[in-house]
Amino acid sequence: MILFLLAFLGGALTIASPCILPVLPFVFAGAGQSFRRRGLPMLLGMAATFALVATLAAFGGGWAAQANSIGRGVALALLALFGLALLWPGLAERLSAPLVAFGARLSQRADSAGEQGGFGAALLLGVATGLLWAPCAGPILGIILTGAALQGATVGTTLLLLAYGLGAATSLALALLVGGRVFAAMKRSLGLGEWARRAFGAVVLAAVAAIALGLDTGVLANLSLANTGRWEEALLDRFGLSPAQADGGQSASVVMAPGDAAGAMMMKSGDAPAMAPLPAKAKADELLVEGPAPSLSGAVEWLNSPPLSNEALKGKVVLVDFWTYSCINCLRALPYVRAWADKYRDQGLVVIGVHAPEFAFERDVGNVKRAVADLGVTYPVAIDNDFAIWRAFRNQYWPAHYFIDAQGRVRHHHFGEGEYDQSEKVIQQLLAEAGASGAAAGVVKVEAKGVEAAANLADVGSPETYIGFARAENFASPGGAVENESHLYAGADLRLNEWSLAGDWTIGEERADLDRAGGAIAFKFHARDLHLVLGPGADGKPVRFRVTVDGAAPGDDHGADVNAAGEGTVAGERLYQLVRQSGAARDRLFRIEFLDPGVRAYAFTFG
C-alpha cells in the first residue's frame, strides 16, 4: 500500500504546481454550486480520465498518442463552448449550431446543480478536463510512468495513476469547498452573480487558449511557484523509496515498477519464485540469506557465453550486474566489475552482466555487441530486452549488484556506485565459504580513465536531464517544447540547470532529432564532467559537432570525445564525454553546435 499512498500524496501536491493553473478555471467555474452534484462528479471524471489516458500513453504507442491528441482537440472545443456559454448565455441560446447549443445546455445544467441530470453534465466536463490536464512530472509520477514503460500493462499501473489523479482531485476538492463558500457569500452580499459568471467564462477561454498554445507543458513546467519535486523527494525518503538521481550527488539511476503493493517488481505468470523483499544491506562479515537466486531465463540473447542457468551455476559464486551501456553510473562501476571477473575467475567467481536497456537504441543487439567489445567486457552478458531477469530480481536500479553463493542463495546486494572494497570482501567471503583455495587477498586498484573515471560527486550541482518530452525538465527555449513536430527553436538566457535548443528540431518522447544542420543545444551546469547521450540519424552518417564552454573552445577542459578545439564526431549511439574541467568545478555555460543534420540527443549526465 505504500506506493499507492505515495501516488495519492504526490497527486495531492500538484495543487501547488504551476501545471495545475490551466485547469483551475474549469474546476472553479462552478464555485458556489452544490459540491455533490457539480464539483464531485467533475473531479471524479477528471481523475478517472487522467488515469486512463496516462495508462494508454505508457503502453499504447503511437496510436494512443494520436487518439489522445484527437481527444484533447474535442475537449478543447467542448470547454471553449462552455466558456462562451458562461460569457454570453443569451448569444449561445440563439446560435443554431448543435455543438454550441450543446455547450450552452451543458453550462445551464452545470449551473443548475440541484436539477436532475446536473451530475452527468458535470461528469462530462470532468472527462474533458482530464483529457487536457498535463501535470508537471515530479519524482513520484516519474517513478510510476517509467516503471510502467518497463513493466508492461498491469491493473496495478492504472490503479497507481488513478491514486495520483484522486490525490489531485482531493486537494482541488478542498480548495473548491472553501472557495465555493467565499464565492457564495460574495454573490449574496455584493450581487455579483452575473458578472462573476462572465468573468469565469473569460478565464475559461483564456485557459483553453493557454492549453492550445502548449503553455501548460512548456512555460508553466519551467516555472517554480512551488518546489513540489523537493516535497515529493522528501516523501520518498520518508518511506525508504528515494530515487537516487544519477548525477545529483547520488550514484545510481532508479526505476521502480508499479503493480506490487510494496513497490517491488511483479513477476510474469509462470516465472520461478522471485526473490523475497531484500533486507537492509549487511556488512561483509554478517552476510544474511536474502533468498534463493531468481531465474536467469528470459534473455533474448547471450554474449560471450551460451545461456546460463541457476542449475549450471551451482557450486560457483555468482555476481549479477544489472547495467546498460549508456548509463554513466554503470560505466563508472564497470572497471571494478571487470577487475573482479579477471582476478577471481580461477577461484570460482562467475560474473554475469544483465544488460537492461533504458533507451530504444540499447535494445539493438548489434549496438550492445559493439559496446561490449569497445568496453572490454569478456564475461557473459545476458541481453534482457524484455526485462524478464530484471523483474525476477525485483530490481530497481542501474547499476545493481547481486552476490550469490555457491548454494544458489542471494547473500548481498549493492545499488549504485561506490563501496567497492566492501563488495570485493563479500566476493572473497563467499569464495572462502565455497572452499576456494588460493583466493587472492587485498582489493583491486583501479585507475579508470575517460567516462569510466570516478565522479567528483561532492561538487556535482546539476541533475541528470532528459531531452525527450516524456521526462524533460528545465527546458528554457521560448514557447516551450512542441511535441513530435519539427519546430524552429531559439536559445535563451539560461539560469543554472536550464537548457535550450536552437535551430530546427523535432522533440520526441525520448529524444530530440536535428532536422537541419546548424542546430545547437546549450546547458548551464555545475560539475566537473558533462556527458551527453547522442546518436547519428537513421542513415547512420557521422555528425560533426563543435563544443564551446562559456563561449570559447574548451582547451584543457575538453572531454574524452572532444579535442581542445571543441571538435568531435557522433559516429554511434552512446554516451559522449564532452567536458572534463581541469580545475575546480563552477557554473559554466556549455553549448554544442552540430555541423550536420540528423543527430539524436537523449540525455545529459554529470560527474
Coordinates of C-alpha atoms in Angstrom, one line a residue:
M1 CA 0.0 0.0 0.0
I2 CA 3.0 2.3 0.4
L3 CA 3.4 3.0 -3.3
F4 CA -0.4 3.8 -3.6
L5 CA -0.2 6.2 -0.7
L6 CA 2.8 7.9 -2.2
A7 CA 1.0 8.2 -5.6
F8 CA -2.0 9.8 -3.8
L9 CA 0.2 12.2 -1.9
G10 CA 2.1 13.1 -5.0
G11 CA -1.1 13.9 -6.8
A12 CA -2.3 16.0 -3.8
L13 CA 0.8 18.1 -4.0
T14 CA 0.1 19.1 -7.7
I15 CA -2.2 21.9 -6.4
A16 CA 1.0 23.8 -5.6
S17 CA 2.5 23.1 -9.0
P18 CA 2.2 25.7 -11.9
C19 CA 1.0 23.0 -14.3
I20 CA -2.4 22.9 -12.4
L21 CA -3.1 26.5 -13.3
P22 CA -4.7 25.9 -16.8
V23 CA -7.4 23.5 -15.3
L24 CA -8.3 25.7 -12.3
P25 CA -10.8 27.8 -14.3
F26 CA -12.7 24.7 -15.3
V27 CA -12.9 23.5 -11.7
F28 CA -13.7 26.8 -10.1
A29 CA -16.3 27.9 -12.7
G30 CA -18.8 26.0 -10.6
A31 CA -17.7 27.6 -7.3
G32 CA -20.7 28.3 -5.1
Q33 CA -22.8 25.5 -6.5
S34 CA -23.6 22.1 -5.0
F35 CA -20.3 20.3 -4.5
R36 CA -22.1 16.9 -4.5
R37 CA -23.7 17.5 -7.9
R38 CA -21.2 19.8 -9.6
G39 CA -17.7 19.6 -8.0
L40 CA -17.5 16.0 -7.0
P41 CA -18.5 14.4 -10.4
M42 CA -16.3 16.8 -12.3
L43 CA -13.3 15.9 -10.2
L44 CA -14.0 12.2 -10.3
G45 CA -14.3 12.4 -14.1
M46 CA -11.0 14.3 -14.3
A47 CA -9.2 11.7 -12.2
A48 CA -10.5 8.7 -14.0
T49 CA -9.8 10.1 -17.4
F50 CA -6.3 11.1 -16.5
A51 CA -5.6 7.6 -15.3
L52 CA -7.0 6.0 -18.5
V53 CA -5.1 8.4 -20.8
A54 CA -1.8 8.1 -18.9
T55 CA -2.1 4.3 -19.0
L56 CA -2.7 4.3 -22.7
A57 CA 0.2 6.7 -23.2
A58 CA 2.5 4.4 -21.3
F59 CA 1.6 1.3 -23.2
G60 CA -0.2 2.1 -26.4
G61 CA 2.5 3.6 -28.6
G62 CA 1.8 5.9 -31.5
W63 CA -1.9 5.1 -31.9
A64 CA -2.6 6.0 -28.3
A65 CA -0.8 9.3 -28.7
Q66 CA -2.8 10.1 -31.9
A67 CA -6.1 9.2 -30.1
N68 CA -5.2 11.3 -27.2
S69 CA -4.4 14.2 -29.5
I70 CA -7.9 13.9 -31.1
G71 CA -9.4 13.7 -27.6
R72 CA -7.6 16.8 -26.5
G73 CA -8.9 18.7 -29.5
V74 CA -12.5 17.6 -28.8
A75 CA -12.1 18.5 -25.1
L76 CA -10.7 22.0 -26.0
A77 CA -13.7 22.6 -28.3
L78 CA -16.2 21.5 -25.6
L79 CA -14.6 23.6 -22.9
A80 CA -14.4 26.6 -25.3
L81 CA -18.1 26.3 -25.8
F82 CA -18.6 26.0 -22.1
G83 CA -16.7 29.3 -21.6
L84 CA -18.7 31.0 -24.4
A85 CA -21.9 29.9 -22.8
L86 CA -20.8 31.4 -19.4
L87 CA -19.7 34.6 -21.1
W88 CA -22.7 35.2 -23.4
P89 CA -25.5 32.9 -22.4
G90 CA -28.0 34.8 -24.5
L91 CA -25.8 34.6 -27.6
A92 CA -25.3 30.8 -27.0
E93 CA -29.0 30.2 -26.9
R94 CA -29.5 31.9 -30.3
L95 CA -26.7 30.0 -32.0
S96 CA -28.2 27.2 -34.1
A97 CA -25.0 25.1 -34.4
P98 CA -25.6 21.8 -32.5
L99 CA -22.3 21.9 -30.6
V100 CA -22.8 25.4 -29.4
A101 CA -26.3 24.7 -28.3
F102 CA -25.0 21.6 -26.5
G103 CA -22.3 23.8 -24.8
A104 CA -25.0 26.2 -23.6
R105 CA -27.2 23.4 -22.3
L106 CA -24.1 21.9 -20.6
S107 CA -23.4 25.2 -18.9
Q108 CA -27.0 25.6 -17.8
R109 CA -27.2 22.1 -16.5
A110 CA -23.9 22.5 -14.6
D111 CA -25.2 25.7 -13.1
S112 CA -28.4 24.0 -12.0
A113 CA -26.7 21.6 -9.7
G114 CA -29.9 20.9 -7.9
E115 CA -31.8 19.8 -11.0
Q116 CA -31.8 16.2 -12.2
G117 CA -29.0 15.5 -14.7
G118 CA -26.5 18.0 -13.3
F119 CA -24.3 15.1 -12.2
G120 CA -23.9 13.7 -15.7
A121 CA -23.1 17.1 -17.2
A122 CA -20.5 17.9 -14.5
L123 CA -19.0 14.4 -15.1
L124 CA -18.7 15.1 -18.8
L125 CA -16.9 18.4 -18.0
G126 CA -14.6 16.4 -15.7
V127 CA -13.8 14.0 -18.6
A128 CA -12.9 16.9 -20.8
T129 CA -10.7 18.4 -18.1
G130 CA -9.0 15.1 -17.6
L131 CA -8.1 14.9 -21.3
L132 CA -6.4 18.3 -21.0
W133 CA -4.6 18.0 -17.7
A134 CA -0.8 17.6 -18.1
P135 CA 0.7 17.5 -14.6
C136 CA 4.3 18.5 -14.0
A137 CA 6.1 15.2 -13.8
G138 CA 7.8 15.2 -10.3
P139 CA 9.7 12.2 -8.9
I140 CA 6.6 10.2 -7.8
L141 CA 4.8 10.4 -11.2
G142 CA 8.2 9.8 -12.9
I143 CA 8.6 6.6 -11.0
I144 CA 5.1 5.4 -11.9
L145 CA 5.4 6.2 -15.6
T146 CA 8.9 4.9 -16.0
G147 CA 8.1 1.7 -14.2
A148 CA 5.0 1.3 -16.4
A149 CA 7.1 1.5 -19.6
L150 CA 9.4 -1.3 -18.3
Q151 CA 6.8 -3.4 -16.6
G152 CA 4.1 -3.7 -19.2
A153 CA 0.4 -3.2 -18.9
T154 CA -1.0 -4.1 -15.5
V155 CA -4.0 -3.3 -13.5
G156 CA -1.7 -2.0 -10.8
T157 CA -0.3 0.7 -13.1
T158 CA -3.8 2.0 -13.8
L159 CA -4.6 1.9 -10.1
L160 CA -1.5 3.9 -9.2
L161 CA -2.3 6.5 -11.8
L162 CA -5.9 6.6 -10.5
A163 CA -4.5 7.1 -7.0
Y164 CA -2.4 10.0 -8.3
G165 CA -5.4 11.6 -10.0
L166 CA -7.6 11.1 -6.9
G167 CA -4.9 12.8 -4.8
A168 CA -5.0 15.8 -7.2
A169 CA -8.8 15.8 -7.1
T170 CA -8.9 15.7 -3.3
S171 CA -6.7 18.8 -2.9
L172 CA -8.8 20.6 -5.6
A173 CA -12.0 19.5 -3.8
L174 CA -10.8 21.0 -0.5
A175 CA -10.0 24.3 -2.3
L176 CA -13.3 24.2 -4.2
L177 CA -15.3 23.7 -0.9
V178 CA -13.6 26.7 0.7
G179 CA -13.7 28.8 -2.4
G180 CA -17.3 27.9 -3.0
R181 CA -18.4 29.3 0.3
V182 CA -16.5 32.5 -0.2
F183 CA -17.9 32.9 -3.7
A184 CA -21.5 32.3 -2.5
A185 CA -21.1 34.9 0.3
M186 CA -19.8 37.4 -2.2
K187 CA -22.7 36.9 -4.6
R188 CA -25.2 37.3 -1.8
S189 CA -23.6 40.5 -0.3
L190 CA -22.5 42.2 -3.5
G191 CA -24.9 41.0 -6.1
L192 CA -22.1 40.0 -8.5
G193 CA -23.6 36.7 -9.8
E194 CA -23.9 37.7 -13.5
W195 CA -20.6 39.5 -13.6
A196 CA -18.8 36.6 -11.9
R197 CA -20.4 34.2 -14.4
R198 CA -19.0 36.2 -17.3
A199 CA -15.6 36.6 -15.6
F200 CA -15.3 32.8 -15.2
G201 CA -16.3 32.5 -18.9
A202 CA -13.4 34.8 -19.9
V203 CA -11.0 32.9 -17.6
V204 CA -12.1 29.5 -19.1
L205 CA -11.5 30.8 -22.6
A206 CA -8.1 32.1 -21.6
A207 CA -7.2 28.7 -20.1
V208 CA -8.4 26.9 -23.3
A209 CA -6.1 29.2 -25.3
A210 CA -3.1 28.6 -22.9
I211 CA -3.5 24.8 -23.3
A212 CA -4.0 25.1 -27.1
L213 CA -0.7 27.0 -27.3
G214 CA 1.1 24.5 -25.2
L215 CA 1.8 26.8 -22.3
D216 CA 0.7 24.1 -19.8
T217 CA 3.5 21.7 -20.8
G218 CA 6.0 24.4 -21.9
V219 CA 6.3 27.6 -20.0
L220 CA 4.4 26.5 -16.8
A221 CA 6.5 23.4 -16.5
N222 CA 9.6 25.5 -16.1
L223 CA 8.1 27.9 -13.5
S224 CA 8.9 27.4 -9.8
L225 CA 5.9 28.7 -8.0
A226 CA 6.5 25.8 -5.5
N227 CA 9.2 23.2 -5.4
T228 CA 6.8 20.2 -5.3
G229 CA 9.6 18.0 -6.6
R230 CA 11.6 18.5 -3.4
W231 CA 8.5 17.7 -1.3
E232 CA 8.0 14.5 -3.3
E233 CA 11.6 13.5 -2.8
A234 CA 11.1 14.1 0.9
L235 CA 8.1 11.7 0.9
L236 CA 10.1 9.1 -0.9
D237 CA 12.9 9.4 1.6
R238 CA 10.4 9.1 4.4
F239 CA 9.2 5.8 3.1
G240 CA 12.7 4.5 2.1
L241 CA 11.9 4.6 -1.6
S242 CA 14.1 7.6 -2.5
P243 CA 15.1 7.6 -6.2
A244 CA 18.8 8.1 -6.3
Q245 CA 19.3 10.5 -9.1
A246 CA 22.2 9.6 -11.2
D247 CA 24.1 12.8 -11.1
G248 CA 22.6 14.9 -8.4
G249 CA 25.2 13.8 -5.8
Q250 CA 24.0 10.2 -5.9
S251 CA 25.3 7.2 -7.6
A252 CA 22.5 5.2 -9.2
S253 CA 19.7 5.6 -11.7
V254 CA 16.4 4.2 -10.3
V255 CA 13.4 2.7 -11.9
M256 CA 10.5 1.3 -9.8
A257 CA 7.7 -0.6 -11.4
P258 CA 4.1 -0.4 -10.2
G259 CA 1.9 -3.4 -9.9
D260 CA 3.0 -4.6 -6.5
A261 CA 1.7 -3.0 -3.3
A262 CA 5.2 -2.9 -1.8
G263 CA 6.6 -1.2 -4.9
A264 CA 8.7 -4.3 -5.9
M265 CA 8.8 -5.7 -9.4
M266 CA 6.0 -8.1 -10.3
M267 CA 6.7 -11.4 -12.0
K268 CA 5.1 -12.6 -15.2
S269 CA 2.8 -15.7 -14.8
G270 CA 4.8 -18.9 -15.0
D271 CA 8.1 -17.5 -13.7
A272 CA 10.0 -19.2 -11.0
P273 CA 9.5 -17.8 -7.5
A274 CA 11.1 -14.3 -7.2
M275 CA 13.4 -13.2 -4.5
A276 CA 11.9 -12.1 -1.3
P277 CA 11.9 -8.4 -0.3
L278 CA 15.5 -7.5 0.4
P279 CA 16.6 -6.8 3.9
A280 CA 18.9 -4.0 4.7
K281 CA 22.5 -4.4 3.5
A282 CA 24.7 -6.4 5.8
K283 CA 28.4 -5.9 6.4
A284 CA 30.7 -8.3 4.7
D285 CA 31.1 -10.4 7.8
E286 CA 27.4 -10.5 8.5
L287 CA 26.0 -11.9 5.2
L288 CA 22.4 -12.9 5.6
V289 CA 20.5 -15.2 3.3
E290 CA 18.3 -12.8 1.3
G291 CA 16.5 -15.6 -0.6
P292 CA 17.0 -18.1 -3.5
A293 CA 18.6 -16.7 -6.6
P294 CA 15.9 -15.7 -9.1
S295 CA 15.8 -17.3 -12.6
L296 CA 18.2 -16.1 -15.3
S297 CA 15.8 -17.2 -18.0
G298 CA 14.2 -14.8 -20.4
A299 CA 17.2 -13.1 -22.1
V300 CA 16.8 -12.6 -25.8
E301 CA 20.4 -13.5 -26.4
W302 CA 23.6 -14.2 -24.5
L303 CA 27.0 -12.7 -25.4
N304 CA 30.4 -14.3 -24.6
S305 CA 28.7 -17.4 -23.3
P306 CA 25.9 -19.9 -24.0
P307 CA 22.8 -19.3 -21.9
L308 CA 23.5 -19.9 -18.2
S309 CA 21.0 -21.3 -15.7
N310 CA 20.9 -21.4 -11.9
E311 CA 21.4 -25.2 -12.0
A312 CA 24.5 -24.9 -14.2
L313 CA 26.0 -22.3 -11.8
K314 CA 25.6 -24.4 -8.6
G315 CA 28.9 -24.6 -6.8
K316 CA 30.0 -21.2 -8.3
V317 CA 30.0 -17.8 -6.6
V318 CA 28.0 -15.5 -9.0
L319 CA 27.9 -11.7 -9.3
V320 CA 24.9 -10.5 -11.3
D321 CA 25.5 -6.9 -12.6
F322 CA 22.5 -5.0 -14.0
W323 CA 23.7 -2.4 -16.4
T324 CA 23.0 -0.6 -19.6
Y325 CA 25.8 0.7 -21.8
S326 CA 24.9 4.4 -22.0
C327 CA 24.4 4.7 -18.2
I328 CA 27.2 6.8 -16.7
N329 CA 26.8 5.2 -13.3
C330 CA 27.2 1.8 -14.9
L331 CA 30.2 2.9 -16.9
R332 CA 31.9 4.2 -13.7
A333 CA 31.3 0.9 -11.9
L334 CA 32.4 -1.2 -14.8
P335 CA 36.2 -1.1 -14.2
Y336 CA 35.7 -2.8 -10.9
V337 CA 33.4 -5.4 -12.2
R338 CA 35.9 -6.2 -15.0
A339 CA 38.7 -6.4 -12.5
W340 CA 36.8 -8.7 -10.2
A341 CA 36.0 -11.0 -13.1
D342 CA 39.6 -11.3 -14.0
K343 CA 41.0 -11.6 -10.5
Y344 CA 38.7 -14.2 -9.2
R345 CA 37.8 -16.2 -12.3
D346 CA 40.1 -19.1 -11.4
Q347 CA 38.8 -19.2 -7.8
G348 CA 35.2 -19.9 -9.0
L349 CA 33.6 -16.5 -9.5
V350 CA 31.3 -16.1 -12.4
V351 CA 30.3 -12.5 -13.3
I352 CA 27.1 -12.1 -15.4
G353 CA 26.2 -8.7 -16.9
V354 CA 22.5 -8.3 -17.4
H355 CA 22.0 -5.6 -20.0
A356 CA 18.6 -4.0 -19.4
P357 CA 18.1 -1.1 -21.9
E358 CA 16.9 2.4 -21.0
F359 CA 16.7 3.9 -24.5
A360 CA 15.4 2.3 -27.6
F361 CA 18.8 2.1 -29.3
E362 CA 20.1 0.0 -26.4
R363 CA 17.6 -2.8 -27.5
D364 CA 19.6 -3.2 -30.7
V365 CA 21.7 -6.3 -30.1
G366 CA 24.3 -5.1 -32.6
N367 CA 24.8 -1.9 -30.6
V368 CA 25.2 -3.9 -27.4
K369 CA 27.7 -6.2 -29.1
R370 CA 29.8 -3.3 -30.2
A371 CA 29.6 -1.7 -26.8
V372 CA 30.6 -4.9 -25.0
A373 CA 33.6 -5.2 -27.3
D374 CA 34.6 -1.5 -27.0
L375 CA 34.3 -1.6 -23.2
G376 CA 36.4 -4.7 -22.9
V377 CA 33.7 -6.9 -21.3
T378 CA 34.7 -10.5 -21.7
Y379 CA 32.4 -12.1 -19.1
P380 CA 28.9 -13.4 -20.0
V381 CA 26.2 -10.8 -20.8
A382 CA 22.5 -11.6 -20.9
I383 CA 20.6 -9.2 -23.1
D384 CA 17.4 -8.6 -21.1
N385 CA 15.4 -6.6 -23.6
D386 CA 12.1 -7.9 -22.2
F387 CA 13.2 -7.1 -18.5
A388 CA 12.4 -10.8 -17.6
I389 CA 15.5 -11.1 -15.4
W390 CA 15.1 -7.6 -14.1
R391 CA 11.6 -8.4 -12.9
A392 CA 12.6 -11.8 -11.5
F393 CA 15.1 -10.0 -9.2
R394 CA 12.6 -7.2 -8.5
N395 CA 15.4 -4.8 -9.4
Q396 CA 15.0 -1.1 -9.4
Y397 CA 18.5 0.3 -10.2
W398 CA 21.2 0.8 -12.8
P399 CA 23.8 -0.4 -11.7
A400 CA 22.8 -3.1 -9.3
H401 CA 25.0 -5.9 -8.0
Y402 CA 23.6 -9.1 -6.5
F403 CA 26.0 -11.6 -4.9
I404 CA 25.0 -15.3 -5.0
D405 CA 26.8 -18.0 -3.0
A406 CA 27.7 -21.5 -4.2
Q407 CA 24.4 -22.9 -2.9
G408 CA 22.4 -20.6 -5.2
R409 CA 21.3 -18.1 -2.5
V410 CA 21.5 -14.3 -2.7
R411 CA 23.7 -13.2 0.2
H412 CA 24.3 -9.5 -0.5
H413 CA 23.3 -6.7 -2.8
H414 CA 24.6 -3.2 -3.6
F415 CA 22.9 -0.5 -5.7
G416 CA 24.8 2.3 -7.5
E417 CA 28.4 3.3 -7.5
G418 CA 30.9 3.1 -4.6
E419 CA 31.7 0.8 -1.6
Y420 CA 33.8 -1.3 -4.0
D421 CA 36.1 -2.5 -1.2
Q422 CA 33.2 -3.9 0.7
S423 CA 31.7 -5.6 -2.4
E424 CA 35.1 -7.2 -3.1
K425 CA 35.3 -8.5 0.5
V426 CA 31.8 -10.1 0.0
I427 CA 33.2 -11.9 -3.0
Q428 CA 36.2 -13.1 -1.0
Q429 CA 34.0 -14.4 1.8
L430 CA 31.6 -16.2 -0.5
L431 CA 34.6 -17.9 -2.2
A432 CA 36.0 -18.9 1.1
E433 CA 32.7 -20.4 2.2
A434 CA 32.7 -22.4 -1.1
G435 CA 36.1 -23.8 -0.2
A436 CA 38.1 -22.0 -2.9
S437 CA 41.8 -22.4 -2.4
G438 CA 44.4 -19.7 -3.1
A439 CA 41.8 -16.9 -3.2
A440 CA 43.6 -13.6 -3.7
A441 CA 43.8 -11.2 -0.8
G442 CA 43.6 -7.5 -0.8
V443 CA 41.4 -5.4 -3.1
V444 CA 41.8 -4.3 -6.7
K445 CA 43.3 -0.9 -7.5
V446 CA 41.6 0.7 -10.4
E447 CA 42.8 3.6 -12.4
A448 CA 39.9 4.4 -14.6
K449 CA 40.1 6.9 -17.4
G450 CA 37.6 8.9 -19.6
V451 CA 33.9 8.3 -18.8
E452 CA 34.9 5.4 -16.5
A453 CA 36.7 7.7 -14.1
A454 CA 35.1 8.2 -10.7
A455 CA 32.8 11.2 -10.4
N456 CA 33.5 14.2 -8.2
L457 CA 30.1 13.8 -6.5
A458 CA 30.8 16.3 -3.8
D459 CA 30.8 19.1 -6.4
V460 CA 28.0 18.0 -8.7
G461 CA 25.3 20.6 -8.8
S462 CA 23.4 19.5 -11.9
P463 CA 21.0 16.6 -12.2
E464 CA 20.5 14.1 -14.9
T465 CA 18.4 15.8 -17.5
Y466 CA 16.4 14.1 -20.3
I467 CA 15.7 15.8 -23.6
G468 CA 12.7 13.9 -24.8
F469 CA 9.4 15.4 -23.7
A470 CA 8.3 12.5 -21.6
R471 CA 10.8 13.3 -18.9
A472 CA 12.3 16.7 -19.8
E473 CA 12.7 19.3 -17.2
N474 CA 14.0 22.9 -17.1
F475 CA 13.6 23.5 -20.8
A476 CA 14.0 27.2 -21.4
S477 CA 13.6 27.9 -25.1
P478 CA 10.9 30.5 -25.6
G479 CA 7.4 28.9 -26.2
G480 CA 8.4 25.6 -24.6
A481 CA 8.5 22.2 -26.4
V482 CA 6.5 21.3 -29.4
E483 CA 5.9 17.6 -29.3
N484 CA 6.6 15.4 -32.3
E485 CA 6.7 18.2 -34.8
S486 CA 9.6 20.0 -36.5
H487 CA 10.0 23.4 -34.9
L488 CA 12.4 26.3 -35.1
Y489 CA 13.7 26.9 -31.6
A490 CA 15.6 29.8 -30.2
G491 CA 18.2 29.9 -27.5
A492 CA 17.6 31.6 -24.1
D493 CA 19.4 33.4 -21.3
L494 CA 19.9 30.3 -19.1
R495 CA 19.9 30.0 -15.3
L496 CA 21.7 27.1 -13.6
N497 CA 20.4 23.7 -14.7
E498 CA 18.3 25.2 -17.5
W499 CA 18.9 24.1 -21.1
S500 CA 17.7 25.2 -24.6
L501 CA 17.6 24.2 -28.2
A502 CA 18.4 26.4 -31.2
G503 CA 17.6 25.6 -34.8
D504 CA 15.1 23.1 -36.4
W505 CA 14.4 20.2 -34.0
T506 CA 11.8 17.5 -33.6
I507 CA 11.3 16.7 -29.9
G508 CA 10.0 13.1 -29.4
E509 CA 9.2 11.2 -26.3
E510 CA 12.7 10.1 -25.5
R511 CA 14.9 12.2 -27.7
A512 CA 15.3 15.3 -29.9
D513 CA 16.2 15.0 -33.6
L514 CA 18.0 17.7 -35.5
D515 CA 16.2 18.4 -38.8
R516 CA 18.8 20.9 -40.3
A517 CA 22.5 21.5 -39.9
G518 CA 23.5 24.2 -37.6
G519 CA 21.3 23.3 -34.7
A520 CA 22.6 23.6 -31.1
I521 CA 22.0 22.6 -27.5
A522 CA 23.0 24.8 -24.5
F523 CA 23.1 23.9 -20.8
K524 CA 24.1 26.0 -17.8
F525 CA 25.7 23.4 -15.5
H526 CA 27.8 22.9 -12.4
A527 CA 30.0 19.8 -12.3
R528 CA 33.5 18.6 -13.3
D529 CA 32.2 16.4 -16.1
L530 CA 29.4 16.9 -18.7
H531 CA 28.2 13.9 -20.8
L532 CA 25.5 13.8 -23.4
V533 CA 23.9 10.6 -24.9
L534 CA 23.9 11.1 -28.7
G535 CA 23.5 9.1 -31.8
P536 CA 23.5 9.7 -35.6
G537 CA 20.3 9.8 -37.6
A538 CA 18.5 6.9 -39.2
D539 CA 21.0 6.9 -42.1
G540 CA 23.9 6.3 -39.7
K541 CA 26.0 9.0 -41.2
P542 CA 28.5 10.6 -38.8
V543 CA 27.6 14.1 -37.5
R544 CA 30.3 16.6 -36.8
F545 CA 30.0 19.0 -33.8
R546 CA 31.7 21.8 -32.1
V547 CA 31.7 22.4 -28.3
T548 CA 32.2 25.7 -26.5
V549 CA 32.4 26.4 -22.8
D550 CA 31.5 30.0 -21.8
G551 CA 31.6 30.9 -25.5
A552 CA 35.2 29.6 -26.1
A553 CA 36.9 26.4 -27.1
P554 CA 37.2 24.1 -24.1
G555 CA 41.0 23.8 -24.2
D556 CA 42.2 21.9 -21.2
D557 CA 38.6 21.4 -20.1
H558 CA 37.7 19.2 -23.1
G559 CA 36.2 15.7 -22.5
A560 CA 37.4 12.4 -23.8
D561 CA 35.3 12.6 -27.0
V562 CA 36.3 16.2 -27.9
N563 CA 39.7 17.8 -28.8
A564 CA 41.0 21.0 -27.3
A565 CA 39.4 23.0 -30.1
G566 CA 36.0 21.5 -29.2
E567 CA 35.7 19.4 -32.3
G568 CA 34.2 15.9 -32.4
T569 CA 32.0 13.5 -34.3
V570 CA 28.9 11.5 -33.4
A571 CA 29.6 8.1 -35.0
G572 CA 27.5 5.8 -32.9
E573 CA 24.7 5.7 -30.3
R574 CA 26.4 6.0 -26.9
L575 CA 27.3 8.4 -24.1
Y576 CA 29.9 11.1 -25.1
Q577 CA 32.1 12.9 -22.6
L578 CA 32.2 16.5 -23.8
V579 CA 33.6 18.4 -20.8
R580 CA 36.0 17.5 -18.1
Q581 CA 37.1 20.6 -16.2
S582 CA 40.8 20.6 -15.3
G583 CA 40.3 23.0 -12.4
A584 CA 37.6 23.4 -9.7
A585 CA 34.1 22.9 -10.8
R586 CA 32.0 26.1 -11.2
D587 CA 28.9 27.3 -13.1
R588 CA 29.7 27.0 -16.8
L589 CA 27.7 27.6 -20.0
F590 CA 28.0 24.6 -22.3
R591 CA 27.0 24.8 -26.0
I592 CA 27.3 22.1 -28.7
E593 CA 26.6 23.0 -32.3
F594 CA 26.0 20.3 -34.9
L595 CA 27.5 20.9 -38.3
D596 CA 25.5 18.2 -40.0
P597 CA 21.8 17.2 -39.7
G598 CA 20.3 14.1 -38.2
V599 CA 21.8 13.9 -34.7
R600 CA 19.7 12.4 -32.0
A601 CA 20.1 13.8 -28.4
Y602 CA 18.8 11.9 -25.4
A603 CA 20.1 12.9 -22.0
F604 CA 22.7 14.9 -20.1
T605 CA 24.6 13.4 -17.2
F606 CA 27.2 14.9 -14.9
G607 CA 30.1 13.8 -12.7

